[in-house]
Amino acid sequence: MRKQIAAANWKMNLLYYEAKDLLNKLKEFKVENENAEVILGVPFPYLLLANEIIKNKNSFYVAAQNCSNHSSGAYTGEVSTAMLNSCGINYVIIGHSERRELYCEDNKVIAEKIDAALTNNVRPIFCCGEPLSVRQKNEENQYVEKQLSEGLFHLPAEKLQNFIIAYEPIWAIGTGKTASAVEAQSMHAYIRNVMAKKYGVGVADSISILYGGSVKGANAKEIFGQKDVDGGLVGGASLNASEFEMIIHSLK
Ligand code: PGA
């Protein structure tokens, strides 16, 4: 059975003492569902702190929000996946729409980052999703399929077993406007089908496909309840302990 995942994406928020306070609250959460996992995507300076605070908690993991596509060397300001691995970090968010848009990351760089992560045993959370202009033209399926094929299709099937994909329609990120449960299910089923066509049903069924875009305590249950939605990648609402707790408890 594939994992059901509540992943937090704190983005560039919280000062050190605020991060520590939130992590100490999250540490108290109980995750009863054996198939559920919680992943905390925190800013680089808090990765080790987060790992230390949750170290004895089953089913809790820490993620970086970005990584370099290079392995080491003269890349001032960059962080390699080998460094993340050496710090005990298990996951990295790759290809978030904010990185694609604001930092000009294209599918080629994203594919390189995926390779770098897999080489160093850091598990990627691969993000995809269309802007509003594309959805208005009803071209979201082709748009997302291209992101998948250019970002992932170079990988052999064994690397995609139990992989994590996050579908985040850009028009729903930080806007308070979520995709409806039906819209989310329809795209998630499409993504699974694209993966099944390329890699077979077994691999596609093992992939956790998370929904992201204005997930909150109040809407998580309905969205996560959809057949092909395996949890969420949560921005704003993950900064609030009780909201995020509701979201974790909404996993199926
Ligand atoms: P949001 O962000 O939950 O604040 O919409 C989601 C994300 O960008 O990962």
PDB file of C-alpha atoms and ligand atoms in Angstrom:
ATOM      1  CA  MET A   1       0.000   0.000   0.000  1.00  0.00           C
ATOM      2  CA  ARG A   2       1.422   3.384  -0.915  1.00  0.00           C
ATOM      3  CA  LYS A   3       2.187   5.920   1.826  1.00  0.00           C
ATOM      4  CA  GLN A   4      -0.240   8.658   2.787  1.00  0.00           C
ATOM      5  CA  ILE A   5       1.828  11.767   3.426  1.00  0.00           C
ATOM      6  CA  ALA A   6       1.378  15.159   5.063  1.00  0.00           C
ATOM      7  CA  ALA A   7       4.343  17.245   3.934  1.00  0.00           C
ATOM      8  CA  ALA A   8       4.957  20.738   5.275  1.00  0.00           C
ATOM      9  CA  ASN A   9       6.588  23.383   3.126  1.00  0.00           C
ATOM     10  CA  TRP A  10       7.507  26.226   5.455  1.00  0.00           C
ATOM     11  CA  LYS A  11       9.053  28.197   2.561  1.00  0.00           C
ATOM     12  CA  MET A  12      11.038  31.265   3.765  1.00  0.00           C
ATOM     13  CA  ASN A  13       9.146  31.701   7.015  1.00  0.00           C
ATOM     14  CA  LEU A  14       9.814  31.646  10.770  1.00  0.00           C
ATOM     15  CA  LEU A  15      12.804  32.837  12.787  1.00  0.00           C
ATOM     16  CA  TYR A  16      14.919  30.325  14.683  1.00  0.00           C
ATOM     17  CA  TYR A  17      13.017  30.566  17.980  1.00  0.00           C
ATOM     18  CA  GLU A  18       9.671  30.346  16.151  1.00  0.00           C
ATOM     19  CA  ALA A  19      10.842  27.301  14.224  1.00  0.00           C
ATOM     20  CA  LYS A  20      11.984  25.650  17.451  1.00  0.00           C
ATOM     21  CA  ASP A  21       8.679  26.400  19.119  1.00  0.00           C
ATOM     22  CA  LEU A  22       6.668  24.941  16.204  1.00  0.00           C
ATOM     23  CA  LEU A  23       8.895  21.839  16.005  1.00  0.00           C
ATOM     24  CA  ASN A  24       8.433  21.213  19.721  1.00  0.00           C
ATOM     25  CA  LYS A  25       4.664  21.345  19.228  1.00  0.00           C
ATOM     26  CA  LEU A  26       4.816  18.992  16.233  1.00  0.00           C
ATOM     27  CA  LYS A  27       6.895  16.579  18.300  1.00  0.00           C
ATOM     28  CA  GLU A  28       3.874  15.966  20.519  1.00  0.00           C
ATOM     29  CA  PHE A  29       1.629  14.883  17.629  1.00  0.00           C
ATOM     30  CA  LYS A  30       0.474  11.309  17.464  1.00  0.00           C
ATOM     31  CA  VAL A  31       0.287   9.598  14.092  1.00  0.00           C
ATOM     32  CA  GLU A  32      -1.794   6.494  14.615  1.00  0.00           C
ATOM     33  CA  ASN A  33      -2.185   5.470  11.005  1.00  0.00           C
ATOM     34  CA  GLU A  34       0.679   3.060  10.251  1.00  0.00           C
ATOM     35  CA  ASN A  35       0.635   3.980   6.606  1.00  0.00           C
ATOM     36  CA  ALA A  36       0.998   7.714   7.266  1.00  0.00           C
ATOM     37  CA  GLU A  37       4.147   9.783   7.106  1.00  0.00           C
ATOM     38  CA  VAL A  38       4.856  13.386   8.064  1.00  0.00           C
ATOM     39  CA  ILE A  39       7.617  15.265   6.234  1.00  0.00           C
ATOM     40  CA  LEU A  40       8.762  18.687   7.420  1.00  0.00           C
ATOM     41  CA  GLY A  41      10.218  20.908   4.685  1.00  0.00           C
ATOM     42  CA  VAL A  42      12.122  23.515   6.662  1.00  0.00           C
ATOM     43  CA  PRO A  43      14.641  26.225   5.651  1.00  0.00           C
ATOM     44  CA  PHE A  44      18.294  25.122   5.446  1.00  0.00           C
ATOM     45  CA  PRO A  45      19.452  26.652   8.767  1.00  0.00           C
ATOM     46  CA  TYR A  46      16.834  24.630  10.673  1.00  0.00           C
ATOM     47  CA  LEU A  47      17.390  21.203   9.099  1.00  0.00           C
ATOM     48  CA  LEU A  48      19.644  19.845  11.844  1.00  0.00           C
ATOM     49  CA  LEU A  49      17.481  21.331  14.575  1.00  0.00           C
ATOM     50  CA  ALA A  50      14.383  19.719  13.047  1.00  0.00           C
ATOM     51  CA  ASN A  51      16.156  16.371  12.745  1.00  0.00           C
ATOM     52  CA  GLU A  52      17.288  16.554  16.366  1.00  0.00           C
ATOM     53  CA  ILE A  53      13.815  17.426  17.694  1.00  0.00           C
ATOM     54  CA  ILE A  54      12.010  14.661  15.805  1.00  0.00           C
ATOM     55  CA  LYS A  55      14.764  12.032  16.010  1.00  0.00           C
ATOM     56  CA  ASN A  56      12.802   9.598  18.161  1.00  0.00           C
ATOM     57  CA  LYS A  57       9.515  10.037  16.367  1.00  0.00           C
ATOM     58  CA  ASN A  58       8.386   7.249  14.104  1.00  0.00           C
ATOM     59  CA  SER A  59       7.009   8.336  10.738  1.00  0.00           C
ATOM     60  CA  PHE A  60       8.412  11.887  10.989  1.00  0.00           C
ATOM     61  CA  TYR A  61      11.078  13.024   8.508  1.00  0.00           C
ATOM     62  CA  VAL A  62      12.787  16.256   7.534  1.00  0.00           C
ATOM     63  CA  ALA A  63      13.058  17.672   4.008  1.00  0.00           C
ATOM     64  CA  ALA A  64      15.174  20.385   2.460  1.00  0.00           C
ATOM     65  CA  GLN A  65      13.241  22.720   0.154  1.00  0.00           C
ATOM     66  CA  ASN A  66      15.890  22.788  -2.558  1.00  0.00           C
ATOM     67  CA  CYS A  67      19.268  21.345  -3.508  1.00  0.00           C
ATOM     68  CA  SER A  68      22.001  21.889  -6.064  1.00  0.00           C
ATOM     69  CA  ASN A  69      22.119  19.944  -9.315  1.00  0.00           C
ATOM     70  CA  HIS A  70      25.923  19.834  -8.928  1.00  0.00           C
ATOM     71  CA  SER A  71      27.799  17.407  -6.727  1.00  0.00           C
ATOM     72  CA  SER A  72      30.391  19.742  -5.154  1.00  0.00           C
ATOM     73  CA  GLY A  73      32.743  22.593  -5.905  1.00  0.00           C
ATOM     74  CA  ALA A  74      32.690  26.312  -6.643  1.00  0.00           C
ATOM     75  CA  TYR A  75      28.944  27.021  -6.390  1.00  0.00           C
ATOM     76  CA  THR A  76      28.726  29.744  -3.754  1.00  0.00           C
ATOM     77  CA  GLY A  77      25.537  29.583  -1.754  1.00  0.00           C
ATOM     78  CA  GLU A  78      24.465  26.172  -3.014  1.00  0.00           C
ATOM     79  CA  VAL A  79      23.805  23.023  -0.966  1.00  0.00           C
ATOM     80  CA  SER A  80      24.513  19.579  -2.400  1.00  0.00           C
ATOM     81  CA  THR A  81      22.482  16.427  -1.862  1.00  0.00           C
ATOM     82  CA  ALA A  82      25.625  14.750  -0.458  1.00  0.00           C
ATOM     83  CA  MET A  83      25.661  17.457   2.238  1.00  0.00           C
ATOM     84  CA  LEU A  84      21.980  16.845   2.973  1.00  0.00           C
ATOM     85  CA  ASN A  85      22.600  13.114   3.239  1.00  0.00           C
ATOM     86  CA  SER A  86      25.578  13.688   5.529  1.00  0.00           C
ATOM     87  CA  CYS A  87      23.292  15.711   7.820  1.00  0.00           C
ATOM     88  CA  GLY A  88      20.798  12.839   7.965  1.00  0.00           C
ATOM     89  CA  ILE A  89      18.189  14.549   5.793  1.00  0.00           C
ATOM     90  CA  ASN A  90      15.958  12.042   4.014  1.00  0.00           C
ATOM     91  CA  TYR A  91      13.936  14.174   1.593  1.00  0.00           C
ATOM     92  CA  VAL A  92      14.199  17.184  -0.689  1.00  0.00           C
ATOM     93  CA  ILE A  93      11.473  19.172  -2.451  1.00  0.00           C
ATOM     94  CA  ILE A  94      12.431  19.587  -6.130  1.00  0.00           C
ATOM     95  CA  GLY A  95      10.775  21.619  -8.862  1.00  0.00           C
ATOM     96  CA  HIS A  96       8.439  23.689  -6.720  1.00  0.00           C
ATOM     97  CA  SER A  97       6.646  26.247  -8.898  1.00  0.00           C
ATOM     98  CA  GLU A  98       8.261  29.102  -6.953  1.00  0.00           C
ATOM     99  CA  ARG A  99      11.711  27.727  -7.862  1.00  0.00           C
ATOM    100  CA  ARG A 100      10.605  27.227 -11.462  1.00  0.00           C
ATOM    101  CA  GLU A 101       9.200  30.751 -11.751  1.00  0.00           C
ATOM    102  CA  LEU A 102      11.370  32.923  -9.521  1.00  0.00           C
ATOM    103  CA  TYR A 103      14.677  31.108  -9.988  1.00  0.00           C
ATOM    104  CA  CYS A 104      14.215  30.092 -13.612  1.00  0.00           C
ATOM    105  CA  GLU A 105      14.520  26.358 -12.983  1.00  0.00           C
ATOM    106  CA  ASP A 106      13.593  24.444 -16.102  1.00  0.00           C
ATOM    107  CA  ASN A 107      12.770  20.768 -16.516  1.00  0.00           C
ATOM    108  CA  LYS A 108      16.402  20.007 -17.420  1.00  0.00           C
ATOM    109  CA  VAL A 109      17.814  21.436 -14.176  1.00  0.00           C
ATOM    110  CA  ILE A 110      15.022  19.757 -12.248  1.00  0.00           C
ATOM    111  CA  ALA A 111      15.872  16.399 -13.842  1.00  0.00           C
ATOM    112  CA  GLU A 112      19.520  16.934 -12.809  1.00  0.00           C
ATOM    113  CA  LYS A 113      18.460  17.726  -9.254  1.00  0.00           C
ATOM    114  CA  ILE A 114      16.378  14.552  -9.149  1.00  0.00           C
ATOM    115  CA  ASP A 115      19.444  12.572 -10.259  1.00  0.00           C
ATOM    116  CA  ALA A 116      21.636  14.298  -7.672  1.00  0.00           C
ATOM    117  CA  ALA A 117      19.141  13.478  -4.913  1.00  0.00           C
ATOM    118  CA  LEU A 118      18.763   9.821  -5.904  1.00  0.00           C
ATOM    119  CA  THR A 119      22.540   9.412  -6.198  1.00  0.00           C
ATOM    120  CA  ASN A 120      22.909  10.481  -2.583  1.00  0.00           C
ATOM    121  CA  ASN A 121      19.919   8.620  -1.144  1.00  0.00           C
ATOM    122  CA  VAL A 122      17.861  11.722  -0.538  1.00  0.00           C
ATOM    123  CA  ARG A 123      14.294  11.086  -1.659  1.00  0.00           C
ATOM    124  CA  PRO A 124      12.858  13.706  -4.010  1.00  0.00           C
ATOM    125  CA  ILE A 125       9.386  15.189  -3.688  1.00  0.00           C
ATOM    126  CA  PHE A 126       8.867  16.118  -7.333  1.00  0.00           C
ATOM    127  CA  CYS A 127       6.503  19.071  -7.834  1.00  0.00           C
ATOM    128  CA  CYS A 128       4.463  19.778 -10.929  1.00  0.00           C
ATOM    129  CA  GLY A 129       1.420  21.887 -11.745  1.00  0.00           C
ATOM    130  CA  GLU A 130       0.044  24.344 -14.258  1.00  0.00           C
ATOM    131  CA  PRO A 131      -0.461  28.143 -14.159  1.00  0.00           C
ATOM    132  CA  LEU A 132      -3.955  29.630 -14.442  1.00  0.00           C
ATOM    133  CA  SER A 133      -3.496  30.660 -18.092  1.00  0.00           C
ATOM    134  CA  VAL A 134      -2.911  27.015 -19.024  1.00  0.00           C
ATOM    135  CA  ARG A 135      -5.928  25.772 -17.067  1.00  0.00           C
ATOM    136  CA  GLN A 136      -8.110  28.415 -18.707  1.00  0.00           C
ATOM    137  CA  LYS A 137      -7.185  26.939 -22.070  1.00  0.00           C
ATOM    138  CA  ASN A 138      -7.913  23.398 -20.767  1.00  0.00           C
ATOM    139  CA  GLU A 139      -4.320  22.423 -21.479  1.00  0.00           C
ATOM    140  CA  GLU A 140      -3.347  21.389 -17.939  1.00  0.00           C
ATOM    141  CA  ASN A 141      -3.000  17.694 -18.746  1.00  0.00           C
ATOM    142  CA  GLN A 142      -0.498  18.214 -21.564  1.00  0.00           C
ATOM    143  CA  TYR A 143       1.383  20.796 -19.478  1.00  0.00           C
ATOM    144  CA  VAL A 144       1.795  18.473 -16.481  1.00  0.00           C
ATOM    145  CA  GLU A 145       2.593  15.493 -18.716  1.00  0.00           C
ATOM    146  CA  LYS A 146       5.499  17.468 -20.210  1.00  0.00           C
ATOM    147  CA  GLN A 147       6.807  18.292 -16.723  1.00  0.00           C
ATOM    148  CA  LEU A 148       6.646  14.597 -15.836  1.00  0.00           C
ATOM    149  CA  SER A 149       8.252  13.362 -19.022  1.00  0.00           C
ATOM    150  CA  GLU A 150      11.082  15.918 -19.042  1.00  0.00           C
ATOM    151  CA  GLY A 151      11.680  15.725 -15.292  1.00  0.00           C
ATOM    152  CA  LEU A 152      11.327  12.000 -14.613  1.00  0.00           C
ATOM    153  CA  PHE A 153      11.140   9.816 -17.695  1.00  0.00           C
ATOM    154  CA  HIS A 154      14.918   9.421 -17.944  1.00  0.00           C
ATOM    155  CA  LEU A 155      14.763   7.347 -14.735  1.00  0.00           C
ATOM    156  CA  PRO A 156      14.533   3.551 -14.733  1.00  0.00           C
ATOM    157  CA  ALA A 157      11.395   2.039 -13.176  1.00  0.00           C
ATOM    158  CA  GLU A 158      13.131   0.892  -9.978  1.00  0.00           C
ATOM    159  CA  LYS A 159      13.956   4.504  -9.072  1.00  0.00           C
ATOM    160  CA  LEU A 160      10.271   5.412  -9.247  1.00  0.00           C
ATOM    161  CA  GLN A 161       9.028   2.674  -6.952  1.00  0.00           C
ATOM    162  CA  ASN A 162       7.441   4.433  -3.921  1.00  0.00           C
ATOM    163  CA  PHE A 163       8.329   7.813  -5.419  1.00  0.00           C
ATOM    164  CA  ILE A 164       6.567  11.037  -4.311  1.00  0.00           C
ATOM    165  CA  ILE A 165       4.982  13.484  -6.747  1.00  0.00           C
ATOM    166  CA  ALA A 166       3.228  16.659  -5.593  1.00  0.00           C
ATOM    167  CA  TYR A 167       0.638  18.147  -7.924  1.00  0.00           C
ATOM    168  CA  GLU A 168       0.271  21.828  -7.135  1.00  0.00           C
ATOM    169  CA  PRO A 169      -1.822  23.957  -9.502  1.00  0.00           C
ATOM    170  CA  ILE A 170      -0.080  27.336  -9.350  1.00  0.00           C
ATOM    171  CA  TRP A 171      -3.373  29.231  -9.248  1.00  0.00           C
ATOM    172  CA  ALA A 172      -4.181  27.490  -5.942  1.00  0.00           C
ATOM    173  CA  ILE A 173      -0.876  28.151  -4.153  1.00  0.00           C
ATOM    174  CA  GLY A 174      -1.163  30.712  -1.376  1.00  0.00           C
ATOM    175  CA  THR A 175      -4.336  32.091  -2.918  1.00  0.00           C
ATOM    176  CA  GLY A 176      -6.917  30.487  -0.653  1.00  0.00           C
ATOM    177  CA  LYS A 177      -8.418  28.968  -3.809  1.00  0.00           C
ATOM    178  CA  THR A 178      -8.084  25.173  -3.781  1.00  0.00           C
ATOM    179  CA  ALA A 179      -8.770  22.879  -6.664  1.00  0.00           C
ATOM    180  CA  SER A 180     -12.071  21.148  -5.973  1.00  0.00           C
ATOM    181  CA  ALA A 181     -11.805  17.560  -4.801  1.00  0.00           C
ATOM    182  CA  VAL A 182     -13.056  16.504  -8.255  1.00  0.00           C
ATOM    183  CA  GLU A 183     -10.440  18.626 -10.072  1.00  0.00           C
ATOM    184  CA  ALA A 184      -7.686  17.261  -7.822  1.00  0.00           C
ATOM    185  CA  GLN A 185      -8.797  13.641  -8.298  1.00  0.00           C
ATOM    186  CA  SER A 186      -9.022  14.085 -12.046  1.00  0.00           C
ATOM    187  CA  MET A 187      -5.447  15.404 -12.355  1.00  0.00           C
ATOM    188  CA  HIS A 188      -4.067  12.852  -9.901  1.00  0.00           C
ATOM    189  CA  ALA A 189      -5.658  10.026 -11.863  1.00  0.00           C
ATOM    190  CA  TYR A 190      -4.204  11.529 -15.041  1.00  0.00           C
ATOM    191  CA  ILE A 191      -0.712  11.683 -13.497  1.00  0.00           C
ATOM    192  CA  ARG A 192      -0.989   8.082 -12.308  1.00  0.00           C
ATOM    193  CA  ASN A 193      -2.093   7.037 -15.753  1.00  0.00           C
ATOM    194  CA  VAL A 194       0.837   8.837 -17.415  1.00  0.00           C
ATOM    195  CA  MET A 195       3.212   7.041 -15.033  1.00  0.00           C
ATOM    196  CA  ALA A 196       1.439   3.713 -15.650  1.00  0.00           C
ATOM    197  CA  LYS A 197       1.768   4.077 -19.420  1.00  0.00           C
ATOM    198  CA  LYS A 198       5.500   4.648 -19.108  1.00  0.00           C
ATOM    199  CA  TYR A 199       6.373   2.388 -16.164  1.00  0.00           C
ATOM    200  CA  GLY A 200       3.486  -0.025 -15.694  1.00  0.00           C
ATOM    201  CA  VAL A 201       0.608  -0.120 -13.247  1.00  0.00           C
ATOM    202  CA  GLY A 202       2.674  -1.603 -10.413  1.00  0.00           C
ATOM    203  CA  VAL A 203       5.089   1.338 -10.314  1.00  0.00           C
ATOM    204  CA  ALA A 204       2.307   3.916 -10.833  1.00  0.00           C
ATOM    205  CA  ASP A 205       0.279   2.454  -7.969  1.00  0.00           C
ATOM    206  CA  SER A 206       3.248   2.634  -5.610  1.00  0.00           C
ATOM    207  CA  ILE A 207       3.749   6.392  -6.167  1.00  0.00           C
ATOM    208  CA  SER A 208       2.299   8.742  -3.535  1.00  0.00           C
ATOM    209  CA  ILE A 209       0.729  11.699  -5.342  1.00  0.00           C
ATOM    210  CA  LEU A 210       0.228  14.657  -2.989  1.00  0.00           C
ATOM    211  CA  TYR A 211      -2.042  17.619  -3.648  1.00  0.00           C
ATOM    212  CA  GLY A 212      -0.773  21.123  -2.859  1.00  0.00           C
ATOM    213  CA  GLY A 213      -2.468  24.515  -3.012  1.00  0.00           C
ATOM    214  CA  SER A 214      -4.289  26.118  -0.076  1.00  0.00           C
ATOM    215  CA  VAL A 215      -4.780  22.867   1.835  1.00  0.00           C
ATOM    216  CA  LYS A 216      -6.133  23.624   5.326  1.00  0.00           C
ATOM    217  CA  GLY A 217      -7.584  21.756   8.258  1.00  0.00           C
ATOM    218  CA  ALA A 218     -11.071  22.476   6.939  1.00  0.00           C
ATOM    219  CA  ASN A 219     -10.624  21.072   3.410  1.00  0.00           C
ATOM    220  CA  ALA A 220      -7.969  18.367   3.856  1.00  0.00           C
ATOM    221  CA  LYS A 221     -10.316  15.485   4.580  1.00  0.00           C
ATOM    222  CA  GLU A 222     -12.370  15.943   1.443  1.00  0.00           C
ATOM    223  CA  ILE A 223      -9.321  16.330  -0.817  1.00  0.00           C
ATOM    224  CA  PHE A 224      -7.312  13.501   0.780  1.00  0.00           C
ATOM    225  CA  GLY A 225     -10.395  11.289   0.610  1.00  0.00           C
ATOM    226  CA  GLN A 226     -10.108  11.092  -3.172  1.00  0.00           C
ATOM    227  CA  LYS A 227      -8.895   7.782  -4.546  1.00  0.00           C
ATOM    228  CA  ASP A 228      -5.682   9.038  -6.151  1.00  0.00           C
ATOM    229  CA  VAL A 229      -4.841  11.763  -3.640  1.00  0.00           C
ATOM    230  CA  ASP A 230      -2.318  10.420  -1.143  1.00  0.00           C
ATOM    231  CA  GLY A 231      -2.001  13.436   1.135  1.00  0.00           C
ATOM    232  CA  GLY A 232      -0.771  16.982   0.686  1.00  0.00           C
ATOM    233  CA  LEU A 233       2.126  19.380   0.373  1.00  0.00           C
ATOM    234  CA  VAL A 234       1.088  22.197   2.650  1.00  0.00           C
ATOM    235  CA  GLY A 235       2.475  25.737   2.742  1.00  0.00           C
ATOM    236  CA  GLY A 236       0.697  28.388   4.820  1.00  0.00           C
ATOM    237  CA  ALA A 237      -1.323  26.024   7.001  1.00  0.00           C
ATOM    238  CA  SER A 238       1.785  24.058   7.990  1.00  0.00           C
ATOM    239  CA  LEU A 239       3.036  27.081   9.946  1.00  0.00           C
ATOM    240  CA  ASN A 240       0.196  26.672  12.411  1.00  0.00           C
ATOM    241  CA  ALA A 241       0.516  23.654  14.712  1.00  0.00           C
ATOM    242  CA  SER A 242      -3.181  22.955  15.213  1.00  0.00           C
ATOM    243  CA  GLU A 243      -4.029  23.417  11.507  1.00  0.00           C
ATOM    244  CA  PHE A 244      -1.239  21.053  10.530  1.00  0.00           C
ATOM    245  CA  GLU A 245      -2.359  18.543  13.154  1.00  0.00           C
ATOM    246  CA  MET A 246      -5.843  18.531  11.616  1.00  0.00           C
ATOM    247  CA  ILE A 247      -4.262  17.989   8.214  1.00  0.00           C
ATOM    248  CA  ILE A 248      -2.223  15.016   9.499  1.00  0.00           C
ATOM    249  CA  HIS A 249      -5.352  13.518  10.992  1.00  0.00           C
ATOM    250  CA  SER A 250      -7.134  13.890   7.659  1.00  0.00           C
ATOM    251  CA  LEU A 251      -4.845  11.348   5.970  1.00  0.00           C
ATOM    252  CA  LYS A 252      -6.656   8.183   4.969  1.00  0.00           C
TER     253      LYS A 252
HETATM  254  P1  PGA B   1      -0.023  26.811   0.216  1.00  0.00           P
HETATM  255  O1  PGA B   1       1.373  26.369  -0.477  1.00  0.00           O
HETATM  256  O2  PGA B   1      -0.499  25.637   1.023  1.00  0.00           O
HETATM  257  O3  PGA B   1       0.334  28.000   1.072  1.00  0.00           O
HETATM  258  O4  PGA B   1      -0.960  27.158  -0.888  1.00  0.00           O
HETATM  259  C1  PGA B   1       1.560  25.072  -0.967  1.00  0.00           C
HETATM  260  C2  PGA B   1       2.935  24.971  -1.566  1.00  0.00           C
HETATM  261  O5  PGA B   1       3.371  25.915  -2.249  1.00  0.00           O
HETATM  262  O6  PGA B   1       3.634  23.952  -1.408  1.00  0.00           O
END
